[in-house]
Amino acid sequence: MNRVSDSILIRLYLLFFGFVLFSLAILGQVIRIQHVQGNFWREKAKNKIIKASVKADRGNILSDQGSILATSLIYYKVGIDAKVFKKDSFINFNDSLEVLAQNLAQHFGDEEKDAKYFREKILSGINSPKLPKVKYLYVPLITEWIDSEQLKMVTSWPIFNRGSRLSGFALDKLQKRFYPYQQLGRMTLGIVNDSFKATKGLEYAFDKELRGMDGIVLARRLAGKTLMPLEQFGQKLTVDGYDLQTTLNINMMDIVRDALKAGVEKNEAKYGVAILMETKTGHIKAIANYPEEFNYAVAQTYEPGSTFKIASAIALLEDKRVSPQDTIDTGDGSIKYFDKVITDHHRLGKVTFETAMAQSSNVAISKLVQDNYKDNPNAFIQHLERMHMLEPTGISLKGEPNPSIVRPGVKEWSGTSLPSLSYGYGIQMSPLQMLSFYNAIANDGRIVKPMLVQAIRDKSQTIRTFETEVREDKIASDETLKKVRAMLEAVVERGTAKDIRSRDFEIAGKTGTVRKFYNGKYQEEYRASFIGYFPAKNPKYTCLIMIDDPSVGEQYYGSQVAAPVFREIASNIFATDLDLNQEAFPVAGPSSLKYPVARLASAENILPIYNTLNIPAPIQPEGEWLKGSRDGNVVKLAAWNPKKEYVPDVSRMSARDAVALLESLGLKVKLFGHGRVRKQSLHPGTLIQRKNPQTIILELN
Amino acid sequence: MNWVLSKLKGDRVIWLVIIIISCGSLLAIYSSTSSLAFKYRDGNTEFYLVKHFALIILGLIVMYVTHLFDYRIFAKYSQILLFITLPLLAFTIFQGKEAEINSATRWITIGDQSFQPSDLAKLAIMIYLARVLTEKQEVLKDFQKGFLPILAVVLLVCAFIAPANLSTALLIFICCLIMMLVAGIDLKHIGGFVVIGLICLVLLVLIAPRAATWKSRVVDYVERWTDPNYEVNDQTAQANIAIATGGMFGKGAGNSTQRNALPHSYSDFVFAIIIEEYGLFGGALTLFFYLLLLFRVAVIVTVSKTFGALLAAGLASMLVIQALVNMGVTVGVLPVTGLPLPMMSMGGTSIIFTGIMLGIILSVSRSALENSGQDQEGAYAV
């Protein structure tokens, strides 16, 4: 054994002692950090790094054709954190700074904020004597909200393009929900509040799908609200929300809203509701409340009134208690049930059941129902149940109310309840529920679930599609349906709604007028409605109009107030729907010719044309731009002013007018083709950027 | 159990220390990689646990296999190993910014694995030095014939490593110094060795491109202790927060919050996370185990002055110095440098080379035990 000498042993001991000493120094330093400096560090631990949630982009709501009805836009303010800024990392710092300052001045400056201003602002920040003492020094540079396109440009500029870790580039973010068509279908699309919480409509019903999943990032707090993500650490990425593809059609929404608005304004009504449904599929193509402040169409129930008579008729016909050609004696136009007298609007005398329905006789229907069901009112109620009138439609919006009805056996049920029910009093249904019932009649008895959403998509990929759900294949026999449809046609042909009869296409439907009930009694206020479908023989669309409290003189009947709105909608949809046109105009005769309507045109171009061609356009308002629509075969013109901030819809405008309009709004225009505008590259409703002129490409026919 | 023990040759205490440190490493890494997992693995923290566990097992296998070899074989190949290493080191200096990790150019990438040739160089120079110190016992007294060639080789290796990785070069230099001390080299010669080393260091600082980084780190370090208004950089601040909030017994396993805020919490700064989760107590225990490892090796040296003993001394001091430097940097008694904590930090090459070093140490211990023919437990009673 090669024993070591004592001197080497001493060296070993000394060495080991050195190691131990150093270890003790380490422990000493740990104790020093924990105890001497402890409070300082523990205080820092509280506020230095925070977990910030990164909002996922909320999905879009799209129209049936994929146009954006609701989207999220993010706006930014830009600055730098001078504390983070690392001057050494920039090779030609002064040159880069000059280019950056010039860019800032050019795009976001004004007379005062020139390149020199921005340069000195940045320099004063990064050379600030306060720097060593502060945790951050935020230098605001772009103080207006800019959008992501502009941000992309800004981040490509020198210095900023080196990223936040070197340049101190810092953002203040604001997410906003944006509805390009503004009030169009607003209550149905829904509401998202400022903190991005959905509270109403599709936004709320499909919140889970639209919301996506927020990410989490570790960040350091800078000035104000600004958080600087610490990129070297982990982050959980956001998962953006899905898009909803609805059944809503923009053109039809436009038509329906315009017609409803005109109807409400003309009749000085409180509000109006219009719903347009594709008969076969139950797709809601348009839905409007005017004004768009509450979704009356879906979320509230009303006494339907005379439109409900069709349900009574189906019950009677199904039980073979009456046939359309049976004569009914309506007497002097009034009938008394106990203490209650029911009257007709006109005195009809002896008429067939069909005519009684076409003329909306309260006496006839109540008499028939009372005679046949007074001993067994539940048999009548059972008919309503079979027709699914006493249950919600199941539309994919939250909070659809249940229909309510006074049933036999409850305290409120009296001897007058059944006669009242027969013409739509004592029952409460939502407009959508009534529409769904009429749609079943139009759809050969098949009642379907109304649909608003046809697919959920992830960008271009479809995640889930929704098919039409059939609630019941036959709500009544074919024989009964045939008779009822003949009655509905008779209403327009020769009954209460004969004023809306059209030579071009057949409408079937039913008018309704109810007195409003509140404060415990029926008031001298009315609610007018019309529910129908068209074309009558081969229904394609079912539509409901309801106007609340029309108050122009004695004009409050469904036939006077609601039916014309229906007619306006039907006629406009006819004019734009090629399928319908082919059916309606097998041979174009002179009687079916319509005057052309300019959707939007400059007054100086369009008025001479109308005047030269003798096209009746009675009102010719003042204004640079005119918006055209058709009223019967009269062209209506209304003054129109572009909204300065948004790209207008220039579709179907003449190229000349479109260019003039867009250039007046500060856009650059490029044209392809000739004729009228078929397609525009910037979507209507897009924000126009002042500082950075965008180019819009128009495709012409 | 007995069967397992019978397979493990060498000092049982060293084995125990290694197992304990490895287990501690698993705990610390599992906790501190949560931010990495968050970033790259969609929050799947098990990924890094499994990966690290696999590496530790691999390290233990490497160690086990190495310890079965007769360490004297390494002596044979030490010269060749050294001759392979030098060109590799040269390559890393001249390859520029090809393989840039944390902006120091010291890595070579083979396939998708990268390793630092300096790891290999550490091993090579230790073995080589142990061998020449043993073989040339007699001529060592002669400065020119015996000592100068050794000095030249050591300085050459250090000079090749230093430009890219000064701390490893210093580490090698100090370990060589310790081996010389243990080998009984004349103190005057050793003094000369240190002086020449210092001169080289000064020259290097004057010409090396990374000198600015070293300077700023040293200036930063000096300011930290002298300037009352000194504000530490973010990494140090985060480490200090971890240490300060750890207290006496820590927040408990997996409860670190600073792991998210502290860069490299799973490698260079894992000691801060250990203190945060296990407190001053956990930190002291960690130190104790490293010192225990060193102590058990020192015992070998006290009983023999062979090639093996010198080699074990060199390797053990290398591991323990590296550990102490790492911890010293973490707590702030040393300037910032990028040495991982051996057996603790996550990182493939570090674990493999540590495994080889420990394997050699155990091989030396095994053969010392077999030669002594004594009862294993009492083998190194002091």
Short mmCIF file of N, CA and C in Angstrom, two decimals, chain B residues 14 25 48 73 84 104 109 134 152 162 220 244 274 312 330 344 359:
data_model
loop_
_atom_site.label_atom_id
_atom_site.label_comp_id
_atom_site.label_asym_id
_atom_site.label_seq_id
_atom_site.Cartn_x
_atom_site.Cartn_y
_atom_site.Cartn_z
N ILE B 14 -21.23 6.27 -1.74
CA ILE B 14 -21.26 7.04 -2.99
C ILE B 14 -22.51 6.66 -3.79
N SER B 25 -33.33 15.24 -8.05
CA SER B 25 -33.32 15.85 -9.37
C SER B 25 -34.66 15.65 -10.07
N TYR B 48 -41.63 16.01 -19.83
CA TYR B 48 -40.27 16.31 -19.39
C TYR B 48 -39.84 15.42 -18.23
N ILE B 73 -7.73 1.01 -17.79
CA ILE B 73 -7.89 1.04 -19.25
C ILE B 73 -7.90 2.48 -19.74
N ILE B 84 -7.93 13.53 -29.84
CA ILE B 84 -9.21 13.69 -30.55
C ILE B 84 -9.89 14.99 -30.13
N ALA B 104 -23.33 31.33 -26.80
CA ALA B 104 -21.93 30.91 -26.66
C ALA B 104 -21.70 29.77 -27.64
N THR B 109 -23.00 19.81 -33.15
CA THR B 109 -24.26 19.10 -33.36
C THR B 109 -24.02 17.89 -34.25
N THR B 134 1.22 10.17 -12.05
CA THR B 134 1.60 8.90 -11.43
C THR B 134 2.89 8.36 -12.03
N ALA B 152 2.27 22.57 -20.09
CA ALA B 152 1.96 22.96 -21.46
C ALA B 152 0.64 22.34 -21.92
N ALA B 162 -11.16 28.16 -23.38
CA ALA B 162 -11.47 29.45 -22.75
C ALA B 162 -12.22 30.47 -23.61
N ASP B 220 -20.61 43.70 -13.18
CA ASP B 220 -21.92 43.55 -12.56
C ASP B 220 -21.77 42.95 -11.16
N ALA B 244 -35.87 33.78 -1.33
CA ALA B 244 -36.44 34.50 -0.20
C ALA B 244 -37.80 33.95 0.20
N ILE B 274 -35.01 24.46 -5.82
CA ILE B 274 -34.87 23.53 -4.69
C ILE B 274 -35.08 24.29 -3.38
N ALA B 312 -9.67 9.83 -9.25
CA ALA B 312 -10.91 10.00 -8.48
C ALA B 312 -10.96 11.38 -7.84
N THR B 330 -26.16 30.82 -8.44
CA THR B 330 -27.60 30.93 -8.20
C THR B 330 -27.91 31.86 -7.03
N MET B 344 -28.18 17.03 -11.22
CA MET B 344 -29.45 17.67 -10.89
C MET B 344 -30.11 18.27 -12.12
N GLY B 359 -18.83 6.82 -12.73
CA GLY B 359 -18.47 5.43 -13.00
C GLY B 359 -16.99 5.18 -12.75
#
